[in-house]
Tab-separated table of C-alpha atoms in Angstrom:
chain	number	residue	atom	x	y	z
A	1	MET	CA	-24.999	-7.184	-13.891
A	2	ALA	CA	-24.894	-4.234	-11.510
A	3	THR	CA	-22.379	-1.504	-12.251
A	4	SER	CA	-22.883	0.535	-9.078
A	5	ALA	CA	-22.277	-0.023	-5.377
A	6	GLN	CA	-25.587	1.651	-4.488
A	7	ALA	CA	-27.631	-1.289	-3.292
A	8	GLN	CA	-27.298	-1.295	0.482
A	9	ASP	CA	-30.142	-2.189	2.814
A	10	PRO	CA	-31.186	0.535	5.294
A	11	ALA	CA	-30.477	-1.965	8.088
A	12	SER	CA	-26.817	-2.068	7.094
A	13	LEU	CA	-23.811	0.224	7.282
A	14	ARG	CA	-21.539	0.642	4.261
A	15	ILE	CA	-17.856	1.065	5.130
A	16	ALA	CA	-15.398	1.749	2.315
A	17	THR	CA	-11.808	2.671	1.565
A	18	TYR	CA	-10.531	4.363	-1.573
A	19	ASN	CA	-7.350	5.943	-2.862
A	20	PRO	CA	-8.686	8.898	-4.916
A	21	ASP	CA	-5.253	10.167	-5.986
A	22	LEU	CA	-5.934	13.576	-4.473
A	23	SER	CA	-2.300	14.514	-3.961
A	24	ARG	CA	-0.771	17.384	-5.871
A	25	LYS	CA	2.765	18.680	-6.503
A	26	GLY	CA	2.754	21.363	-3.838
A	27	PRO	CA	0.927	22.653	-0.745
A	28	GLY	CA	-2.399	24.345	-1.371
A	29	LEU	CA	-2.753	23.053	-4.920
A	30	LEU	CA	-5.408	20.482	-4.057
A	31	LEU	CA	-7.544	23.145	-2.379
A	32	ARG	CA	-7.070	25.399	-5.407
A	33	ASP	CA	-8.157	22.651	-7.793
A	34	ILE	CA	-11.226	21.679	-5.763
A	35	LEU	CA	-12.424	25.261	-5.425
A	36	ALA	CA	-11.848	26.025	-9.111
A	37	GLY	CA	-14.284	23.261	-10.054
A	38	LYS	CA	-12.577	22.635	-13.408
A	39	ASP	CA	-10.358	19.626	-12.664
A	40	LYS	CA	-11.648	16.591	-14.588
A	41	GLN	CA	-9.927	14.117	-12.276
A	42	ILE	CA	-11.532	15.650	-9.184
A	43	GLU	CA	-14.852	15.702	-11.017
A	44	ALA	CA	-14.442	11.960	-11.640
A	45	VAL	CA	-13.570	11.332	-7.986
A	46	ILE	CA	-16.738	13.101	-6.856
A	47	ALA	CA	-18.863	11.104	-9.298
A	48	THR	CA	-17.206	7.899	-8.053
A	49	LEU	CA	-17.950	8.721	-4.413
A	50	VAL	CA	-21.554	9.550	-5.223
A	51	ASP	CA	-21.822	6.184	-6.969
A	52	LEU	CA	-20.196	4.416	-4.027
A	53	ASP	CA	-22.596	5.987	-1.498
A	54	ALA	CA	-20.672	4.831	1.583
A	55	ASP	CA	-21.795	5.690	5.106
A	56	ILE	CA	-18.213	5.700	6.364
A	57	LEU	CA	-15.403	6.402	3.925
A	58	VAL	CA	-11.643	6.292	4.416
A	59	LEU	CA	-9.607	8.134	1.776
A	60	THR	CA	-5.962	7.101	1.610
A	61	ASP	CA	-4.329	9.774	-0.565
A	62	VAL	CA	-5.540	13.315	0.187
A	63	ASP	CA	-3.142	16.194	0.814
A	64	TYR	CA	-3.386	17.510	4.359
A	65	ASP	CA	-3.426	21.136	5.487
A	66	HIS	CA	-3.537	22.413	9.044
A	67	GLY	CA	-6.976	24.005	8.777
A	68	ARG	CA	-8.546	21.008	6.987
A	69	ALA	CA	-9.450	23.408	4.205
A	70	ALA	CA	-8.998	20.897	1.369
A	71	LEU	CA	-11.054	18.230	3.136
A	72	THR	CA	-13.776	20.782	3.908
A	73	ALA	CA	-13.817	21.880	0.271
A	74	LEU	CA	-14.057	18.268	-0.902
A	75	ALA	CA	-16.967	17.640	1.454
A	76	GLY	CA	-18.638	20.775	0.104
A	77	ALA	CA	-18.239	19.566	-3.465
A	78	LEU	CA	-19.731	16.203	-2.506
A	79	ASP	CA	-22.629	17.937	-0.762
A	80	ALA	CA	-23.312	19.941	-3.924
A	81	ALA	CA	-23.334	16.637	-5.840
A	82	GLY	CA	-25.964	15.214	-3.513
A	83	ILE	CA	-23.986	13.232	-0.931
A	84	ALA	CA	-23.428	14.769	2.502
A	85	TYR	CA	-20.713	13.899	5.009
A	86	PRO	CA	-21.262	16.145	8.024
A	87	HIS	CA	-18.567	14.431	10.090
A	88	ARG	CA	-14.926	14.481	9.024
A	89	PHE	CA	-11.523	13.701	10.479
A	90	THR	CA	-7.937	14.129	9.387
A	91	ALA	CA	-4.613	14.740	11.105
A	92	ARG	CA	-1.077	15.525	10.030
A	93	PRO	CA	0.515	12.566	8.227
A	94	ASN	CA	4.182	11.636	8.210
A	95	GLY	CA	4.389	12.474	4.502
A	96	GLY	CA	6.872	15.306	3.944
A	97	MET	CA	7.693	15.657	7.661
A	98	ALA	CA	11.327	16.810	7.713
A	99	THR	CA	13.866	14.892	9.816
A	100	GLY	CA	17.163	16.698	9.135
A	101	LEU	CA	18.801	13.348	8.372
A	102	ASP	CA	19.728	11.558	5.167
A	103	LEU	CA	17.106	8.826	5.548
A	104	ASP	CA	17.357	7.517	2.004
A	105	GLY	CA	21.159	7.453	1.996
A	106	ASP	CA	21.601	9.465	-1.205
A	107	GLY	CA	24.199	11.773	0.353
A	108	ARG	CA	21.896	14.819	0.327
A	109	LEU	CA	19.629	16.352	2.966
A	110	GLY	CA	16.110	17.704	2.641
A	111	GLY	CA	14.866	15.533	-0.209
A	112	PRO	CA	11.471	13.840	-0.276
A	113	GLY	CA	13.053	10.544	0.807
A	114	ASP	CA	14.509	12.208	3.908
A	115	ALA	CA	11.090	12.912	5.389
A	116	GLN	CA	9.401	10.561	7.856
A	117	GLY	CA	7.148	9.599	4.952
A	118	PHE	CA	8.078	10.243	1.331
A	119	GLY	CA	6.934	13.689	0.267
A	120	PHE	CA	8.076	16.964	-1.296
A	121	PHE	CA	6.056	18.992	1.229
A	122	ALA	CA	4.564	18.564	4.682
A	123	GLY	CA	1.122	16.981	4.550
A	124	ARG	CA	1.582	15.287	1.218
A	125	GLY	CA	-0.786	12.348	0.617
A	126	GLY	CA	-2.558	12.104	3.961
A	127	LEU	CA	-5.522	10.105	5.255
A	128	ALA	CA	-9.070	11.335	5.821
A	129	VAL	CA	-12.369	9.985	7.124
A	130	LEU	CA	-15.759	11.134	5.843
A	131	SER	CA	-18.769	9.896	7.793
A	132	ARG	CA	-22.522	10.226	8.066
A	133	LEU	CA	-22.183	9.133	11.682
A	134	PRO	CA	-20.520	11.200	14.411
A	135	ILE	CA	-16.777	10.776	14.948
A	136	ASP	CA	-15.474	10.713	18.516
A	137	GLU	CA	-12.414	12.898	17.943
A	138	ALA	CA	-11.578	12.897	21.660
A	139	GLY	CA	-11.263	9.118	21.446
A	140	VAL	CA	-8.973	9.044	18.400
A	141	ARG	CA	-5.623	7.332	18.898
A	142	ASP	CA	-2.862	8.393	16.507
A	143	PHE	CA	0.038	5.932	16.384
A	144	SER	CA	1.895	7.753	13.613
A	145	ASN	CA	4.855	8.675	15.855
A	146	PHE	CA	5.470	5.041	16.820
A	147	LEU	CA	9.116	4.208	16.063
A	148	TRP	CA	9.815	1.365	13.679
A	149	GLN	CA	12.512	-0.039	15.971
A	150	ASP	CA	9.946	-0.349	18.789
A	151	LEU	CA	7.762	-2.809	16.863
A	152	PRO	CA	8.177	-6.266	18.417
A	153	GLY	CA	9.581	-8.680	15.866
A	154	ASN	CA	10.419	-5.940	13.346
A	155	ILE	CA	12.452	-6.894	10.277
A	156	ILE	CA	14.556	-3.719	10.026
A	157	ASP	CA	17.719	-5.863	10.042
A	158	GLY	CA	20.486	-3.824	8.375
A	159	SER	CA	18.246	-1.605	6.269
A	160	LEU	CA	18.713	1.492	8.489
A	161	ALA	CA	21.853	3.216	9.733
A	162	GLU	CA	21.988	3.768	13.498
A	163	PRO	CA	21.167	7.530	13.531
A	164	VAL	CA	18.182	6.873	11.269
A	165	ARG	CA	16.962	3.898	13.282
A	166	ALA	CA	16.681	6.080	16.377
A	167	ILE	CA	14.157	8.476	14.786
A	168	GLN	CA	12.509	6.541	11.927
A	169	ARG	CA	8.771	6.247	12.449
A	170	LEU	CA	7.031	3.076	11.330
A	171	SER	CA	4.186	4.814	9.493
A	172	ASN	CA	4.890	6.142	6.027
A	173	THR	CA	1.569	8.001	6.221
A	174	ALA	CA	-0.276	7.184	9.442
A	175	HIS	CA	-1.791	4.508	11.689
A	176	TRP	CA	-5.033	5.570	13.403
A	177	ASP	CA	-7.802	4.255	15.627
A	178	VAL	CA	-10.847	6.429	14.858
A	179	PRO	CA	-14.071	5.675	16.785
A	180	VAL	CA	-17.358	6.323	14.979
A	181	VAL	CA	-20.496	6.590	17.112
A	182	LEU	CA	-23.220	4.180	16.024
A	183	PRO	CA	-26.952	4.990	16.282
A	184	ASP	CA	-27.201	3.166	19.641
A	185	GLY	CA	-24.308	5.216	21.056
A	186	THR	CA	-21.694	2.480	20.957
A	187	PRO	CA	-18.382	2.986	19.127
A	188	LEU	CA	-17.199	1.261	15.979
A	189	HIS	CA	-13.416	1.569	15.813
A	190	LEU	CA	-11.779	2.182	12.449
A	191	LEU	CA	-8.188	0.917	12.427
A	192	ILE	CA	-6.691	2.761	9.463
A	193	TRP	CA	-3.353	2.808	7.661
A	194	HIS	CA	-1.688	3.608	4.345
A	195	ALA	CA	1.642	1.870	3.848
A	196	THR	CA	4.710	2.730	1.816
A	197	PRO	CA	5.194	1.000	-1.555
A	198	PRO	CA	7.480	-2.032	-1.085
A	199	ILE	CA	9.674	-0.920	-3.994
A	200	PHE	CA	11.786	2.089	-5.084
A	201	ASP	CA	14.760	1.204	-2.904
A	202	GLY	CA	18.042	-0.721	-3.040
A	203	PRO	CA	19.343	-4.137	-2.037
A	204	LYS	CA	18.751	-3.486	1.683
A	205	ASP	CA	15.010	-3.478	0.897
A	206	ARG	CA	14.202	-0.669	3.314
A	207	ASN	CA	10.793	0.004	1.750
A	208	GLY	CA	9.890	-3.647	1.458
A	209	ARG	CA	10.724	-4.263	5.106
A	210	ARG	CA	8.873	-1.161	6.268
A	211	ASN	CA	5.821	-2.014	4.177
A	212	HIS	CA	5.694	-5.469	5.792
A	213	ASP	CA	5.988	-4.056	9.291
A	214	GLU	CA	3.306	-1.422	8.725
A	215	SER	CA	0.840	-4.299	8.373
A	216	ALA	CA	2.581	-6.244	11.155
A	217	PHE	CA	1.761	-3.335	13.512
A	218	TRP	CA	-1.868	-4.463	13.458
A	219	LEU	CA	-0.843	-8.092	14.001
A	220	ARG	CA	0.977	-7.074	17.170
A	221	MET	CA	-2.062	-5.108	18.338
A	222	LEU	CA	-4.355	-8.047	17.624
A	223	ASP	CA	-2.024	-10.363	19.542
A	224	GLY	CA	-1.615	-7.984	22.484
A	225	THR	CA	2.144	-7.407	22.179
A	226	LEU	CA	2.013	-3.636	21.610
A	227	PRO	CA	1.881	-0.984	24.335
A	228	HIS	CA	-1.346	0.107	22.612
A	229	PRO	CA	-4.246	-2.261	23.391
A	230	LEU	CA	-6.728	-3.523	20.836
A	231	PRO	CA	-10.022	-1.597	21.140
A	232	ASP	CA	-13.048	-3.423	22.404
A	233	ALA	CA	-14.914	-4.975	19.507
A	234	PRO	CA	-16.443	-4.163	17.141
A	235	PHE	CA	-13.781	-2.729	14.835
A	236	VAL	CA	-12.879	-2.660	11.162
A	237	LEU	CA	-9.309	-2.727	9.857
A	238	LEU	CA	-9.119	-0.844	6.583
A	239	GLY	CA	-6.900	1.140	4.293
A	240	GLU	CA	-4.127	0.597	1.801
A	241	ALA	CA	-1.519	-2.049	2.550
A	242	LYS	CA	0.170	-1.376	-0.816
A	243	LEU	CA	0.664	-5.144	-1.034
A	244	ASP	CA	-1.066	-8.055	-2.735
A	245	PRO	CA	-1.202	-11.310	-0.742
A	246	ILE	CA	-0.048	-13.360	-3.739
A	247	ASP	CA	1.230	-11.300	-6.675
A	248	GLY	CA	3.555	-8.357	-7.170
A	249	ASP	CA	6.634	-7.304	-5.231
A	250	GLY	CA	7.003	-7.156	-1.488
A	251	ARG	CA	7.029	-9.331	1.608
A	252	ASN	CA	3.476	-10.620	1.932
A	253	GLY	CA	3.756	-12.535	5.205
A	254	ALA	CA	2.087	-9.896	7.381
A	255	ILE	CA	-0.827	-9.150	5.052
A	256	ASN	CA	-1.547	-12.864	4.673
A	257	ALA	CA	-1.443	-13.261	8.443
A	258	LEU	CA	-3.994	-10.454	8.785
A	259	LEU	CA	-6.278	-12.040	6.200
A	260	ALA	CA	-6.175	-15.330	8.121
A	261	HIS	CA	-6.307	-13.873	11.653
A	262	PRO	CA	-9.128	-15.337	13.805
A	263	LYS	CA	-10.081	-11.878	15.126
A	264	LEU	CA	-10.720	-10.625	11.569
A	265	GLN	CA	-12.756	-11.761	8.592
A	266	ASP	CA	-11.997	-11.283	4.923
A	267	PRO	CA	-15.219	-10.814	2.915
A	268	SER	CA	-13.116	-11.129	-0.299
A	269	PRO	CA	-14.767	-8.173	-2.102
A	270	LYS	CA	-14.879	-8.699	-5.847
A	271	GLY	CA	-15.176	-6.453	-8.863
A	272	GLN	CA	-17.364	-7.137	-11.896
A	273	HIS	CA	-14.831	-6.249	-14.580
A	274	GLY	CA	-14.261	-9.759	-15.912
A	275	ARG	CA	-10.519	-9.127	-16.288
A	276	THR	CA	-7.985	-11.961	-16.322
A	277	GLU	CA	-4.326	-11.872	-15.372
A	278	PRO	CA	-2.544	-14.799	-17.060
A	279	ASP	CA	0.771	-13.917	-15.408
A	280	HIS	CA	-0.704	-13.651	-11.907
A	281	LYS	CA	-1.582	-16.445	-9.502
A	282	GLY	CA	-4.228	-14.538	-7.536
A	283	PRO	CA	-7.804	-14.022	-8.781
A	284	ALA	CA	-8.183	-10.819	-10.803
A	285	ALA	CA	-11.690	-10.344	-9.387
A	286	LEU	CA	-10.104	-9.342	-6.050
A	287	ASP	CA	-7.867	-6.665	-7.591
A	288	THR	CA	-8.352	-3.127	-6.313
A	289	ALA	CA	-5.812	-1.220	-8.426
A	290	LEU	CA	-4.528	-1.380	-11.984
A	291	TYR	CA	-0.838	-0.729	-12.621
A	292	ASP	CA	1.149	-0.790	-15.848
A	293	PHE	CA	1.991	-4.444	-15.245
A	294	GLY	CA	-1.545	-5.469	-14.250
A	295	GLY	CA	-3.941	-5.526	-11.338
A	296	LEU	CA	-3.243	-6.107	-7.644
A	297	ARG	CA	-5.238	-6.363	-4.450
A	298	VAL	CA	-3.767	-3.602	-2.286
A	299	ASP	CA	-6.801	-1.988	-0.541
A	300	TYR	CA	-8.618	-3.800	2.264
A	301	VAL	CA	-11.717	-3.675	4.481
A	302	LEU	CA	-11.487	-6.383	7.164
A	303	PRO	CA	-14.283	-6.365	9.781
A	304	SER	CA	-13.742	-7.900	13.198
A	305	ALA	CA	-14.866	-11.502	13.411
A	306	GLU	CA	-18.122	-10.970	15.318
A	307	LEU	CA	-19.591	-8.511	12.802
A	308	THR	CA	-22.172	-9.772	10.309
A	309	VAL	CA	-21.251	-8.977	6.709
A	310	ARG	CA	-24.249	-8.594	4.403
A	311	ASP	CA	-22.401	-7.841	1.193
A	312	ALA	CA	-19.018	-6.686	-0.122
A	313	GLY	CA	-17.471	-5.641	-3.386
A	314	VAL	CA	-14.968	-3.625	-5.371
A	315	LEU	CA	-16.572	-0.851	-7.406
A	316	TRP	CA	-14.983	-2.046	-10.633
A	317	PRO	CA	-17.574	-2.578	-13.382
A	318	GLU	CA	-17.197	-4.065	-16.832
A	319	ASP	CA	-15.450	-1.863	-19.383
A	320	ASP	CA	-18.679	-1.004	-21.209
A	321	ALA	CA	-20.544	0.056	-18.052
A	322	PRO	CA	-21.700	3.705	-17.909
A	323	ASN	CA	-19.400	4.551	-14.980
A	324	ALA	CA	-16.317	2.588	-16.080
A	325	GLU	CA	-14.590	5.513	-17.810
A	326	THR	CA	-15.259	7.810	-14.857
A	327	LEU	CA	-13.723	5.346	-12.398
A	328	ALA	CA	-10.645	4.933	-14.588
A	329	ARG	CA	-10.213	8.718	-14.920
A	330	ALA	CA	-10.492	9.237	-11.168
A	331	SER	CA	-7.732	6.895	-10.003
A	332	ARG	CA	-5.876	3.688	-10.756
A	333	HIS	CA	-7.534	2.382	-7.572
A	334	ARG	CA	-11.150	1.298	-7.196
A	335	PRO	CA	-13.254	1.694	-4.037
A	336	VAL	CA	-13.600	-1.339	-1.768
A	337	TRP	CA	-16.785	-1.564	0.278
A	338	VAL	CA	-18.334	-3.846	2.903
A	339	ASP	CA	-21.894	-3.707	4.232
A	340	ILE	CA	-22.332	-4.807	7.846
A	341	THR	CA	-25.585	-5.465	9.669
A	342	LEU	CA	-27.134	-2.973	12.071
A	343	PRO	CA	-27.648	-3.166	14.970
A	344	LEU	CA	-24.255	-4.658	15.690
A	345	PRO	CA	-23.880	-7.595	18.073
């Protein structure tokens, strides 16, 4: 049984998402650790990405800095390891973005829960795209300032006080539309997000409601009820919903609606770990992250319906595989990948 994702056909394009846990406790620390070249976790992340060998890669937990220095350093480390990503994109996330209000209702100002997205410093835990294909940065749409209250059909209910409701952004991290230029010159749109965990709050379920609506944002775009139109096909919806469609905590209505939406397809990527979850109803083979209580499917790659999927998987080998320990040391998450046929329809 294969233990690596490196099996793609040259006539296909591998698109992947991965949470590499590249967030540190303060600004500049990630850059320091990458440049020092001594961090075992970063070393494991690099080995994992080399093993994955994706053509287009979305990373869902990488600290952001204004000059993209950390992302540039990471790309340099990958290049030294034999995998080059000449095209890269990132932008400021909502993580750590100060609001001046008591968003989390703890009676204090300036805490990590008072930022637009949870974070002890600005730029904490951002998104990034690494690509072998050119990225049309002029065509990027960043929806990260979209207000939660402006989402049609939102389920805010009474979870936010009125002053907070007026400024609270929907995105905990970001929502992006990033066009990648295919070999024939046409764009492939990457619709990317990284949601808040649906836990760590009180009886008003602020995080659970927000997590649901972060996925529902894409439903509204797919159904044409947002002020932001759906891009012309083809596109791929990918990132970290922080929610399993069956197991775990949270409101799973929106993620299940995305998985069943006629404009999307779910290739149901599977790992090869052979794990079982007796207390869970969903298949363990679809899990993408391992928590203290077990595995969940929380990371997704959902191509638009007209794309042809050649293969898909979760880079999660059996425990005795040569790369299993490296993957576990890198992150509790495992990379999710989908190969689509080129040329596209």
